[in-house]
Amino acid sequence: MSSPVKYTLTGNIGVISVDSPPVNALSHAVRQGLLDAITEAQNDASEAVLIICEGRTFFAGADISEFGKPIQDPWLPELLNAIESTDKLVVAAIHGTALGGGFETALASHYRCAVPSAKIGLPEVKLGLLPGAGGTQRTPRLAGIEAALELMTSGVPVAASRAKELGLVDEIVAGDLREGALTYVRKLLDSDAPVRRTSEIDPPKFGDFDALRAAVTRRARGQVAPLAIVDCVEAAATGTFAEGMKVERQKFSELMQGKQSAALRHFFFAERQAAKVDGLAKDTPVRAVDSVGIIGGGTMGGGIAMSFANAGIPVTMIEISDEALERGLSIIERNYAGSVKRGKLTEEKAAQCRALISGSTDYDALADVDMVIEAVFEDPGLKKKIFARLDGVCKKGAILATNTSYQDVDQIAAATSRPEDVIGTHFFSPAHIMKLLEVVRGEKTADDVLATCMQLAKRIRKVPVVSGVCYGFIGNRMLRPYGLQSQLLLLEGATPEQVDGAMEAFGMAMGPLRVFDLAGLDVGYKARQALSDAEKGDPAGYRVLDHLVEADRHGQKSGSGFYIYDEHRKPTPCPEVHKIIEETAAELGFERREIADEEIVDRLTRALYEEGGKIVEEGIAQRSSDIDVVYVYGYGFPAYRGGPMYFGENA
Ligand code: 3H9
């Protein structure tokens, strides 16, 4: 098999060029090729060496698919030491994303240049790991302790310009990368630039590591890798390079064998797998979507509009009256202002996005759009009426999508003469922030409509998961047994703060009862009033909720629900709620007992896992890992537990 690494001489510069699609991961073949090439360069007539990658990116990191398997030499840290110890100048030329071991390869080079669009990052923490090829030791030597820690504990990449400010990139090259990089190497040679080994730079000596550890612990929320990163950086600041490398190796190996990294690696591949639709050919044509209409300017409609505008796609928002439209557009305005204030968007970018959103009260404004997303409240009759109207107004081939969270997409599609163009796109609130998109495939949804929505999701920076049609689709359907279990636990003896505390300590972004409070207890209450006792199901599932609403406790918005809320929405436990729970337990004949936190976590996660199993069995989800993606990105399940299905199988 030919090597993905080529070595050629261009004048007096040895060029190591790597071509290993899709992302030039540092697989065994790449590492071996790099070692062979650097050895050849060391012994030939070249005066300097350039490392450059073909395709869409510089090395995206170690090859994650090799993790968990026996290590094949040369292992990355040794390879990088060999590169760094070369006597000839070694320069890395970065484009695309230099990530993890990829960026560590650049750090082991003596100089680094990058095109302006390049990004560099150390995202190992997102895999439950730390930079294990010298990154924890070399980064603080170039960028200082705080910047290095920020890069490594957040895992968020930075742009080339910022990397240059931090001293992690030496030169930004405009135009063609190879030409620019060769010119840069010649400039270094002409100026007699010395071989500059990062490992030989004196490490920064300062660091209040106790304070840094405390800050990282707060942000890490149960993850072990961020604290191990602090340990490595402390070793960089207090010992020699060789000593620091020993600590790094030890900690990397511990993390690699730990449960969190295994779960996060599962999740990495689960996310990528979710984008693939079984039975849908890779070359399925997609429809052009260059303009979108949104029906409904409420919180959801506004967030969806922003998601498209942020990706440069113009949006026409439809409301029933000028006042409603005005209200919707002003919420969007406020959201953009907030993003600017928090430094998420520049004023200029926010203005550009905002300018892409226009409004109308006339459906005729949708005559030419490529896609419409209906985002009105959950009234099946109203939704059907809207789709019948869209059928009359929209051009042939327009995709007609509903943002329903529960309703039957097939029945909505049946209100049109073109059910093949109808699909569900279920966004999560706040829609401009939450990454999950459930793409609901109706019985008659055309393949190209589905393929278009999967691709479009990526364009608007969402993670799509395909769901079949059932009440609540994947995510909300699983909330039912989860919610029921939370109510049973209360009746059997737990307090709301114990249930939420146990689940939050487990890693959920929010416990189930705080979620009830956030959503509003009155919503379910009103819906139940229309149901017969038989339809309502087991009273244990809703009786406490009913009593709370009847005591005027509607959740966070009313200042009280399962908790009392202050003006900052901070929850405080409430004795009156304890009393309501105890009385309801007596009313329904429950005998109360001590319940351990482990039982709470076990019963609630099992409820998700069991319902998830049914969802896969029925073919609603394509695979159980898709459910993990739904729960991590849509419902705050901790990624380091792998998602409810992975957790259920591996806990
Ligand atoms: C590390 O480096 C440890 C070292 O510090 C120490 C070692 C001793 N390996 O995401 P995409 C595949 S840890 C293997 O859809 P995009 C991916 O599975 C690593 N495969 O594309 C997918 O395959 P498929 C630190 C990888 O354009 C295909 O490439 N690095 C790897 O949206 C396309 O991926 C990271 O954590 C990999 N490293 O985004 C970076 N990366 O087509 C992880 C990707 O079969 N990668 N694949 O489904 C990324 O963040 C994104 O993939 C990237 C491209 C931004 C590069």
XYZ file of C-alpha atoms and ligand atoms in Angstrom:
707
model
C 0.000 0.000 0.000
C 1.439 3.403 -0.882
C 2.191 5.745 2.010
C -0.085 8.749 2.611
C 3.123 10.740 3.183
C 5.327 11.985 0.321
C 8.727 13.582 0.639
C 10.194 15.739 -2.131
C 12.919 18.346 -2.410
C 11.904 21.780 -3.617
C 15.220 23.562 -4.063
C 16.862 23.453 -0.673
C 13.588 22.760 1.173
C 12.414 19.233 1.951
C 8.626 19.132 1.684
C 6.736 16.484 3.664
C 3.268 16.384 2.257
C 0.485 14.297 3.763
C -2.685 13.171 2.052
C -4.880 10.961 4.216
C -8.560 11.795 3.699
C -10.948 12.771 5.085
C -9.165 14.787 7.800
C -5.480 13.682 7.779
C -5.839 11.969 11.167
C -2.477 10.771 12.474
C -3.048 7.069 11.868
C -0.240 4.541 12.121
C 0.476 4.820 8.383
C 0.722 8.608 8.643
C 2.991 8.470 11.696
C 5.280 5.916 10.046
C 5.378 7.997 6.865
C 6.237 11.133 8.838
C 9.042 9.363 10.689
C 10.488 7.985 7.439
C 10.285 11.397 5.793
C 11.857 13.320 8.674
C 14.666 10.739 8.828
C 15.267 11.145 5.096
C 15.245 14.927 5.398
C 17.715 14.775 8.242
C 20.177 12.981 5.979
C 19.775 14.708 2.611
C 20.848 18.028 1.095
C 17.842 19.971 2.353
C 18.398 22.956 4.626
C 14.897 23.119 6.062
C 11.770 20.959 6.197
C 8.171 21.965 5.560
C 5.253 19.835 6.844
C 2.075 20.440 4.893
C -1.204 18.579 4.370
C -3.328 18.088 1.257
C -7.131 18.104 1.227
C -9.416 20.048 3.488
C -7.294 20.325 6.608
C -3.983 20.025 8.447
C -3.944 16.969 10.764
C -7.238 16.825 12.709
C -5.548 14.917 15.513
C -4.626 11.398 16.524
C -6.737 8.740 14.811
C -9.576 8.253 17.295
C -10.557 4.921 15.748
C -7.186 3.506 16.925
C -7.891 4.389 20.572
C -8.467 1.433 22.852
C -6.376 -0.800 20.562
C -2.719 -1.765 21.173
C -0.343 1.106 20.385
C 1.647 0.715 17.168
C 5.045 2.410 17.022
C 5.958 5.066 16.266
C 3.652 6.461 18.940
C 2.879 10.142 18.476
C 4.862 11.610 21.405
C 8.059 9.865 20.253
C 7.476 10.865 16.641
C 7.058 14.480 17.706
C 10.225 14.363 19.792
C 12.025 13.086 16.676
C 10.612 15.966 14.629
C 11.532 18.547 17.249
C 15.082 17.257 17.748
C 15.885 17.529 14.022
C 18.877 19.836 13.371
C 17.304 21.424 10.334
C 14.571 24.037 10.589
C 11.142 22.379 10.635
C 8.140 24.529 9.704
C 4.462 23.504 9.854
C 2.054 25.004 7.297
C -1.472 25.018 8.681
C -4.810 25.200 6.884
C -8.275 23.998 7.891
C -8.284 22.828 11.508
C -5.072 21.787 13.263
C -6.530 19.894 16.182
C -5.223 17.827 19.074
C -2.251 15.704 18.014
C -2.350 17.675 14.766
C -1.658 20.934 16.512
C 0.845 19.162 18.756
C 2.721 18.220 15.559
C 2.844 21.913 14.710
C 4.035 22.710 18.251
C 6.883 20.221 17.851
C 7.901 21.970 14.620
C 10.264 24.904 15.082
C 8.046 27.497 13.394
C 4.402 27.613 12.428
C 2.644 29.482 9.639
C -1.076 29.417 8.850
C -3.566 30.763 6.342
C -5.994 33.351 7.807
C -8.953 30.920 7.698
C -7.113 28.242 9.704
C -8.106 27.309 13.236
C -6.040 25.630 15.881
C -7.274 23.803 18.953
C -6.679 21.153 21.566
C -10.125 19.492 21.803
C -8.983 16.280 23.554
C -11.013 17.273 26.626
C -14.152 16.681 24.558
C -13.035 13.071 24.249
C -12.360 12.872 27.998
C -8.614 13.092 27.320
C -5.783 15.600 27.462
C -3.274 16.566 24.781
C -1.001 13.546 25.119
C 1.758 14.278 22.646
C 3.454 17.113 24.484
C 0.601 19.611 24.136
C 0.243 20.155 27.879
C 3.971 20.922 28.104
C 4.588 22.883 24.925
C 1.459 25.069 24.879
C 2.131 26.878 28.200
C 5.751 27.446 27.123
C 4.492 29.449 24.138
C 1.180 30.944 25.279
C 1.471 31.104 29.077
C -0.468 29.200 31.685
C -3.879 30.824 31.542
C -4.230 30.841 27.760
C -2.966 27.263 27.560
C -5.435 26.130 30.205
C -8.316 27.911 28.507
C -7.468 26.248 25.186
C -7.130 22.795 26.696
C -9.934 22.773 29.264
C -12.526 24.333 26.947
C -11.429 22.411 23.866
C -12.671 25.333 21.765
C -10.446 26.134 18.753
C -9.181 29.658 18.057
C -8.680 31.486 14.769
C -5.193 31.829 13.260
C -5.085 35.539 14.121
C -5.747 34.812 17.809
C -3.212 31.964 17.742
C -0.654 34.466 16.447
C -1.460 36.887 19.278
C -0.928 34.022 21.716
C 2.443 33.120 20.199
C 1.188 29.752 18.971
C 1.504 30.696 15.293
C 4.431 32.764 13.989
C 3.285 33.919 10.574
C 0.001 34.341 8.730
C 0.464 33.610 5.036
C -1.951 35.015 2.494
C -2.846 33.347 -0.799
C -1.758 29.831 -1.708
C -0.601 27.933 1.396
C 2.268 26.010 -0.250
C 3.665 29.072 -2.012
C 3.268 31.250 1.072
C 4.804 28.638 3.343
C 7.803 28.085 1.027
C 8.367 31.842 0.927
C 8.213 31.925 4.729
C 10.757 29.078 5.049
C 13.095 30.889 2.632
C 12.714 34.055 4.704
C 13.676 32.117 7.849
C 16.693 30.601 6.109
C 17.777 33.981 4.708
C 17.629 35.539 8.160
C 19.549 32.648 9.735
C 16.625 31.918 12.040
C 17.748 29.400 14.647
C 16.282 25.958 15.208
C 13.813 26.809 17.982
C 12.620 23.865 20.038
C 9.540 24.626 22.106
C 10.628 22.102 24.750
C 13.761 24.194 25.362
C 11.843 27.400 26.078
C 11.769 28.251 29.789
C 8.320 27.455 31.167
C 6.291 30.202 32.852
C 6.870 29.993 36.585
C 3.733 31.657 37.846
C 0.530 29.893 38.614
C -1.920 29.974 41.487
C -2.841 26.397 40.812
C -5.264 26.090 43.721
C -7.335 28.955 42.350
C -7.069 27.599 38.795
C -8.145 24.159 40.004
C -11.143 25.645 41.828
C -12.217 27.555 38.709
C -11.821 24.496 36.476
C -13.737 22.281 38.936
C -16.680 24.665 38.795
C -16.771 24.551 35.013
C -15.923 20.861 34.604
C -19.190 19.659 36.219
C -18.108 16.122 37.032
C -15.562 15.628 34.264
C -12.170 14.309 35.232
C -10.069 15.371 32.211
C -10.021 19.148 32.897
C -8.456 18.635 36.320
C -5.870 16.235 34.909
C -4.972 18.992 32.430
C -4.350 21.393 35.326
C -2.058 18.785 36.931
C -0.037 18.539 33.701
C 0.253 22.307 33.322
C 1.362 22.575 36.930
C 4.036 19.978 36.130
C 5.087 22.110 33.133
C 5.440 25.154 35.366
C 7.316 23.442 38.164
C 9.570 20.804 36.599
C 11.678 20.027 33.543
C 10.184 19.191 30.139
C 11.029 15.507 30.604
C 9.360 15.410 34.029
C 6.290 17.145 32.648
C 6.081 14.659 29.792
C 6.093 11.810 32.303
C 3.150 13.327 34.180
C 1.347 13.917 30.871
C 1.857 10.309 29.770
C 0.663 8.929 33.089
C -2.472 11.091 33.187
C -3.246 10.493 29.503
C -3.090 6.762 30.005
C -5.329 6.911 33.107
C -7.916 8.957 31.228
C -7.759 6.700 28.177
C -8.606 3.687 30.340
C -11.359 5.506 32.228
C -15.123 5.310 31.721
C -15.578 8.972 30.801
C -13.286 8.887 27.792
C -14.808 5.623 26.551
C -18.258 7.245 26.780
C -17.143 10.446 25.048
C -15.432 8.514 22.247
C -18.643 6.553 21.775
C -20.455 9.877 21.626
C -18.029 11.323 19.047
C -18.815 8.531 16.607
C -22.519 8.465 17.585
C -22.855 12.094 16.526
C -21.271 11.428 13.145
C -23.278 8.241 12.646
C -26.531 10.090 13.392
C -26.041 12.187 10.271
C -26.276 9.034 8.141
C -29.647 7.730 7.014
C -29.873 3.992 6.475
C -31.118 3.129 3.021
C -30.629 6.645 1.674
C -28.044 6.606 -1.130
C -25.087 8.936 -0.560
C -25.720 10.569 -3.920
C -29.415 11.300 -3.234
C -30.018 14.695 -4.865
C -30.757 17.631 -2.606
C -33.021 20.600 -3.244
C -31.605 24.110 -3.132
C -32.657 25.990 -0.008
C -31.715 29.633 -0.388
C -34.718 31.200 1.287
C -36.991 30.149 4.120
C -40.401 31.144 5.431
C -41.328 30.732 9.085
C -44.915 30.689 10.297
C -45.137 32.046 13.827
C -42.991 34.689 15.469
C -43.019 33.292 18.999
C -39.984 32.109 20.933
C -39.542 29.051 18.703
C -40.214 30.787 15.402
C -37.830 33.602 16.308
C -35.053 31.215 17.344
C -35.485 29.189 14.151
C -35.377 32.376 12.069
C -32.115 33.352 13.767
C -30.575 29.927 13.084
C -31.129 30.407 9.349
C -30.128 34.067 9.271
C -26.933 33.234 11.172
C -26.067 30.852 8.325
C -26.721 33.590 5.758
C -30.117 32.263 4.610
C -32.846 34.932 4.240
C -36.032 34.412 6.240
C -39.579 35.695 5.846
C -41.527 35.481 9.064
C -45.326 35.293 8.949
C -47.581 36.391 11.817
C -51.320 36.921 12.074
C -51.200 40.651 12.839
C -48.844 43.609 12.612
C -48.632 43.706 16.425
C -47.681 40.029 16.677
C -45.111 40.473 13.922
C -43.672 43.530 15.621
C -43.432 41.603 18.889
C -41.685 38.666 17.205
C -39.176 40.839 15.370
C -38.402 42.831 18.505
C -37.600 39.604 20.427
C -35.142 38.736 17.649
C -33.694 42.228 17.898
C -33.206 41.781 21.646
C -31.607 38.354 21.207
C -29.074 39.766 18.739
C -28.318 42.676 21.048
C -27.730 40.130 23.826
C -25.329 38.135 21.618
C -23.359 41.308 20.877
C -23.258 42.193 24.576
C -21.956 38.747 25.499
C -19.282 39.028 22.803
C -20.747 36.140 20.771
C -21.288 38.279 17.669
C -19.800 41.534 16.450
C -22.214 44.403 16.010
C -21.606 44.255 12.268
C -22.312 40.514 11.995
C -25.458 40.867 14.147
C -26.718 43.658 11.894
C -26.041 41.558 8.783
C -27.983 38.618 10.230
C -30.843 40.782 11.447
C -31.145 42.334 7.979
C -31.819 38.869 6.540
C -35.062 38.542 8.523
C -38.163 40.255 7.160
C -41.786 39.907 8.185
C -45.235 39.808 6.641
C -48.823 39.088 7.572
C -49.573 37.801 4.083
C -48.998 34.146 3.116
C -48.409 35.271 -0.473
C -44.981 36.428 0.704
C -44.110 32.701 0.805
C -44.856 32.075 -2.872
C -41.191 31.853 -3.868
C -39.411 30.516 -0.778
C -37.613 27.155 -1.004
C -38.778 25.931 2.399
C -41.394 26.836 5.001
C -41.227 25.881 8.676
C -44.449 26.098 10.628
C -43.828 26.981 14.275
C -47.223 27.816 15.754
C -48.566 26.354 19.009
C -49.527 22.711 19.348
C -53.019 22.744 17.904
C -53.402 19.950 15.350
C -56.421 21.600 13.684
C -54.578 24.874 13.237
C -51.508 23.125 11.862
C -53.582 21.271 9.269
C -55.258 24.507 8.207
C -51.869 26.171 7.792
C -50.539 23.316 5.667
C -53.606 23.374 3.421
C -52.981 27.066 2.934
C -49.269 26.560 2.238
C -50.219 23.947 -0.345
C -52.118 26.634 -2.209
C -49.442 29.316 -1.925
C -45.992 27.677 -2.101
C -44.187 26.951 -5.334
C -43.784 23.396 -6.625
C -40.887 21.613 -4.919
C -40.870 23.807 -1.805
C -40.224 21.809 1.365
C -43.044 22.144 3.893
C -41.838 21.461 7.426
C -43.556 21.438 10.792
C -41.806 22.189 14.062
C -44.356 20.194 16.025
C -43.013 18.487 19.152
C -45.722 15.818 19.321
C -48.241 15.830 16.463
C -48.635 13.260 13.724
C -46.612 14.521 10.755
C -48.471 12.139 8.416
C -51.820 13.684 9.286
C -50.405 17.152 8.784
C -48.974 16.037 5.411
C -52.390 14.661 4.447
C -53.783 18.198 4.601
C -51.749 18.961 1.455
C -51.764 17.582 -2.078
C -48.002 16.973 -1.787
C -47.261 14.844 1.283
C -43.901 13.869 -0.245
C -42.708 17.456 0.352
C -43.746 17.452 4.015
C -41.361 16.684 6.873
C -40.959 17.418 10.595
C -38.095 19.613 11.772
C -38.272 19.633 15.549
C -36.039 22.362 17.005
C -35.303 22.721 20.711
C -35.681 25.908 22.698
C -33.862 28.324 22.505
C -33.670 27.290 18.869
C -30.792 29.590 17.897
C -28.633 27.993 20.600
C -29.646 24.355 21.064
C -27.814 22.057 18.655
C -30.309 19.225 18.301
C -32.673 18.930 15.354
C -35.032 15.953 15.222
C -35.800 15.406 11.551
C -39.115 13.597 11.415
C -39.562 11.401 8.382
C -43.204 10.988 7.460
C -44.559 7.906 5.732
C -44.562 9.706 2.388
C -41.609 12.098 2.849
C -39.491 11.994 -0.331
C -35.872 10.858 -0.042
C -34.529 14.103 -1.476
C -36.533 16.118 1.067
C -34.990 14.100 3.894
C -31.478 14.344 2.397
C -31.918 18.102 1.988
C -32.969 18.574 5.615
C -30.030 16.497 6.900
C -27.615 18.613 4.878
C -29.373 21.843 5.747
C -29.111 20.999 9.458
C -25.319 20.992 9.163
C -25.447 24.301 7.277
C -27.328 25.920 10.158
C -24.942 24.254 12.662
C -27.386 21.753 14.087
C -26.889 18.077 14.798
C -29.671 16.202 12.970
C -31.169 12.920 14.158
C -33.815 11.133 12.102
C -37.000 10.053 13.872
C -40.036 8.200 12.642
C -43.542 9.366 13.465
C -44.889 8.645 16.948
C -46.287 10.771 19.756
C -43.400 12.960 20.962
C -40.908 11.440 18.485
C -37.705 10.227 20.168
C -36.932 12.801 22.839
C -40.310 13.882 24.184
C -41.696 10.356 24.063
C -38.954 9.292 26.476
C -39.841 12.142 28.832
C -43.139 10.432 29.677
C -41.787 7.415 31.599
C -38.998 9.629 32.965
C -41.555 12.115 34.276
C -43.694 9.301 35.708
C -40.709 7.876 37.594
C -39.898 11.320 39.028
C -43.456 11.536 40.419
C -43.341 7.997 41.835
C -40.066 8.777 43.600
C -41.705 11.784 45.277
C -44.703 9.745 46.401
C -42.511 6.927 47.684
C -40.473 9.231 49.913
C -37.979 11.461 48.067
C -38.122 15.264 48.101
C -37.911 17.361 44.909
C -34.488 18.651 45.968
C -33.260 15.113 46.518
C -34.466 13.905 43.106
C -33.034 16.919 41.291
C -29.860 16.918 43.390
C -29.177 13.254 42.598
C -29.718 13.757 38.874
C -27.669 16.945 38.747
C -24.829 15.243 40.638
C -25.099 12.476 38.040
C -24.486 15.207 35.464
C -27.906 16.201 34.077
C -27.977 19.887 33.236
C -31.206 20.145 35.254
C -33.150 17.710 37.442
C -36.596 16.553 36.228
C -38.650 18.616 38.675
C -36.827 21.819 37.870
C -37.541 21.006 34.221
C -41.259 20.690 35.048
C -41.068 24.100 36.741
C -39.255 25.631 33.783
C -41.777 24.313 31.245
C -44.736 25.468 33.404
C -46.921 23.055 35.387
C -50.105 24.639 34.065
C -49.434 23.501 30.490
C -49.849 19.804 31.292
C -52.654 20.596 33.743
C -54.715 22.305 31.055
C -54.069 19.480 28.597
C -55.227 16.929 31.220
C -58.521 18.706 31.756
C -59.584 17.645 28.258
C -58.849 13.961 28.967
C -60.922 11.218 30.554
C -59.536 9.455 33.651
C -58.612 6.468 31.507
C -56.720 8.706 29.073
C -54.881 10.411 31.906
C -53.375 7.088 33.005
C -51.957 6.328 36.469
C -52.919 9.177 38.875
C -49.518 8.758 40.553
C -48.058 10.297 37.415
C -49.919 13.611 37.716
C -51.734 14.023 41.039
C -48.946 15.998 42.759
C -48.673 18.177 39.652
C -52.431 18.841 39.741
C -52.352 19.766 43.431
C -49.460 22.174 42.863
C -51.297 23.977 40.069
C -54.463 24.100 42.178
C -52.372 25.775 44.896
C -51.411 28.428 42.287
C -47.936 27.065 41.852
C -47.501 27.149 38.058
C -43.711 26.815 37.972
C -40.859 29.244 37.522
C -42.933 31.877 35.709
C -45.303 32.224 38.691
C -42.447 32.319 41.219
C -43.290 28.898 42.643
C -43.783 25.306 41.582
C -41.831 22.411 43.045
C -39.642 25.211 44.493
C -39.882 28.877 45.363
C -37.952 31.080 42.908
C -36.285 34.421 43.591
C -35.828 37.175 41.012
C -32.705 35.410 39.714
C -34.726 32.211 39.264
C -32.765 30.516 42.021
C -34.838 27.630 43.438
C -35.335 27.174 47.187
C -37.013 24.065 48.667
C -40.462 24.709 50.073
C -42.102 23.007 53.111
C -45.560 23.542 51.614
C -44.559 21.380 48.635
C -43.297 18.660 50.955
C -46.698 18.732 52.652
C -48.582 18.505 49.347
C -46.449 15.510 48.338
C -46.972 13.747 51.672
C -50.735 14.334 51.562
C -50.948 13.095 47.966
C -48.938 10.010 48.876
C -51.425 9.295 51.674
C -54.367 9.963 49.334
C -53.022 7.428 46.819
C -52.017 4.888 49.464
C -48.224 5.135 49.174
C -46.082 4.105 52.096
C -43.131 6.491 52.258
C -39.563 5.356 52.922
C -35.959 6.558 52.704
C -34.789 6.551 49.109
C -31.072 6.526 48.286
C -29.650 8.790 45.587
C -28.386 5.727 43.703
C -31.939 4.422 43.431
C -33.118 7.759 42.043
C -30.441 7.766 39.347
C -30.985 4.114 38.587
C -34.762 4.365 38.186
C -34.744 7.564 36.164
C -31.975 6.521 33.768
C -33.554 3.073 33.423
C -36.879 4.694 32.472
C -35.111 6.472 29.604
C -33.189 3.376 28.577
C -36.232 1.109 28.485
C -38.356 3.512 26.460
C -35.360 4.097 24.178
C -35.161 0.351 23.613
C -38.794 0.300 22.466
C -38.148 3.259 20.180
C -35.325 1.381 18.442
C -37.346 -1.836 18.304
C -40.234 -0.030 16.617
C -37.850 1.537 14.097
C -38.657 5.080 15.250
C -34.920 5.644 15.833
C -32.477 4.122 13.368
C -30.056 3.014 16.082
C -29.657 3.341 19.818
C -26.666 5.699 19.516
C -28.999 8.209 17.793
C -30.989 8.332 21.038
C -27.802 9.186 22.917
C -27.281 12.121 20.559
C -30.869 13.308 21.118
C -30.516 13.220 24.900
C -27.111 14.865 25.110
C -27.861 17.687 22.673
C -31.545 18.177 23.438
C -32.099 17.235 27.076
C -28.886 17.973 28.973
C -27.797 14.350 29.520
C -24.057 14.408 30.336
C -21.955 13.524 27.280
C -19.356 11.950 29.549
C -21.916 9.265 30.432
C -22.330 8.541 26.717
C -26.112 9.128 26.566
C -28.948 7.107 28.164
C -28.584 4.059 25.904
C -24.805 3.787 26.244
C -25.126 4.359 29.995
C -27.853 1.731 30.279
C -25.655 -0.812 28.557
C -22.337 0.035 30.212
C -23.083 1.393 33.681
C -5.660 13.434 20.055
O -5.222 14.044 19.129
C -4.813 12.849 21.166
C -3.419 13.392 21.180
O -3.336 14.578 21.927
C -2.478 12.442 21.845
C -2.256 11.143 21.178
C -1.185 10.364 21.826
N -9.735 10.371 14.035
O -16.610 15.593 11.851
P -16.704 15.223 10.421
C -13.660 11.292 10.834
S -7.324 13.123 20.185
C -10.445 9.521 13.282
O -18.018 14.736 9.922
P -16.302 17.971 9.668
C -15.103 11.323 11.316
O -15.392 10.218 12.132
C -8.016 13.800 18.692
N -11.473 9.916 12.487
O -16.213 16.392 9.453
C -15.842 11.308 9.992
O -15.849 9.970 9.531
P -17.075 9.400 8.708
C -8.166 15.273 18.758
C -11.795 11.202 12.495
O -15.781 18.595 8.442
C -14.928 12.110 9.061
O -13.645 12.117 9.686
N -8.880 15.736 17.586
C -11.104 12.143 13.271
O -17.647 18.352 10.149
C -15.375 13.548 8.875
O -15.582 14.126 10.163
C -10.215 15.874 17.563
O -10.889 15.623 18.527
C -10.028 11.693 14.073
N -9.301 12.527 14.830
O -15.326 18.291 10.882
C -10.812 16.357 16.265
N -11.659 13.365 13.074
O -17.181 10.246 7.473
C -12.021 15.560 15.917
C -12.650 13.187 12.192
O -16.741 7.985 8.499
N -12.595 15.920 14.640
N -12.735 11.896 11.832
O -18.271 9.584 9.603
C -13.326 17.027 14.435
O -13.498 17.857 15.303
C -13.986 17.184 13.099
O -14.014 15.921 12.490
C -13.271 18.164 12.113
C -13.968 18.083 10.724
C -13.418 19.592 12.654
C -11.839 17.818 11.941
